[in-house]
Amino acid sequence: MKYCKRRQIIMVYFIGGSSTETGINLYNKLNERYPIHKIQEHEVSRLHFHPQDVLIRYGSRFYPELDQYCHHIVNPVSFISWSRKKDQLLQTMEAHRIQCSHILTHEELRHPRFPLLGRRRIHSRARDIQIIRNTQDLRRARRCHYFVQYIPNHQEYRLHIINGDLVRIQKKFLPHQQSPGEVIIRNYDTGWRFEDLSRESFRHNISKLKQLVLFSKSIHSVVTKYNTSSKHTMKMYAVDVVENSHGLHFLETNAGPYLSPNGIRNYVRQISFFIEQAMTDESE
């Protein structure tokens, strides 16, 4: 890998998503607008980068050394790595007084308030969750890396944040009813799906929209504090949030979330603005 000082045409590179439907579709839609080069393993050592080239990462930490060659980066590998450490992220948010799932200490686990949720540090689609209802469950949960207090809640949102702006709001819904008082694990495997909420959806509840916007700003302020860079970066990610009578509670971030066709169009539009800005910077 090396810099190519003479080349005047900006190249756009894409890493990630080769095995996910969202990543493949995002790359294909972007490629309809710009000639985008998807980086392959066998060619990494032969690539010639110009400092103004654009590198787009979609949830992928492959080839971290490439970040040093591009000035314009969508989701630097350092940010993706930071967002994947789910337990540390919860502790960071709690330290900044953002309501979130509390990770129990060893002392607290001696006298827990059930139910708890057992989690693994690296997970996706909430498939790692173990519901801990009693001491026997806790003793059997040997694959769990940490335990959080279950937060009773009536709604779950996914907030899509791009460089601090809340660009899309989704909520989870279930086609069939659940039993009252049941511990709710809202994931794909248990039948839950996302639906988009437009601004029109909040026409009769503007205060709720403002609450979600303010909460997203608080989360992004923490993200920014721990992910500074001298490069021109775009951070795009989703935040899962639950709501109960005490307000909104942070669950986790995802730097490569599943996207519906509408979500793909939204992300493509935002990334396109970033690419156009890179081209403008180069021409000045």
Coordinates of C-alpha atoms in Angstrom, one line a residue, residues 4 6-13 35 48 50 52-53 279 282:
C4 CA -0.4 8.0 -5.1
R6 CA -0.1 12.4 -8.9
R7 CA -3.7 11.0 -9.3
Q8 CA -6.3 13.7 -9.4
I9 CA -9.5 11.5 -9.4
I10 CA -10.9 10.6 -6.1
M11 CA -11.5 6.9 -5.5
V12 CA -14.2 5.6 -3.2
Y13 CA -13.4 2.3 -1.5
P35 CA -17.8 3.9 -9.3
H48 CA -2.4 3.0 -4.3
H50 CA -4.5 9.3 -2.6
Q52 CA -8.4 12.6 -0.5
D53 CA -9.8 9.1 -1.3
M279 CA -14.8 15.9 -4.1
E282 CA -10.2 18.1 -3.6

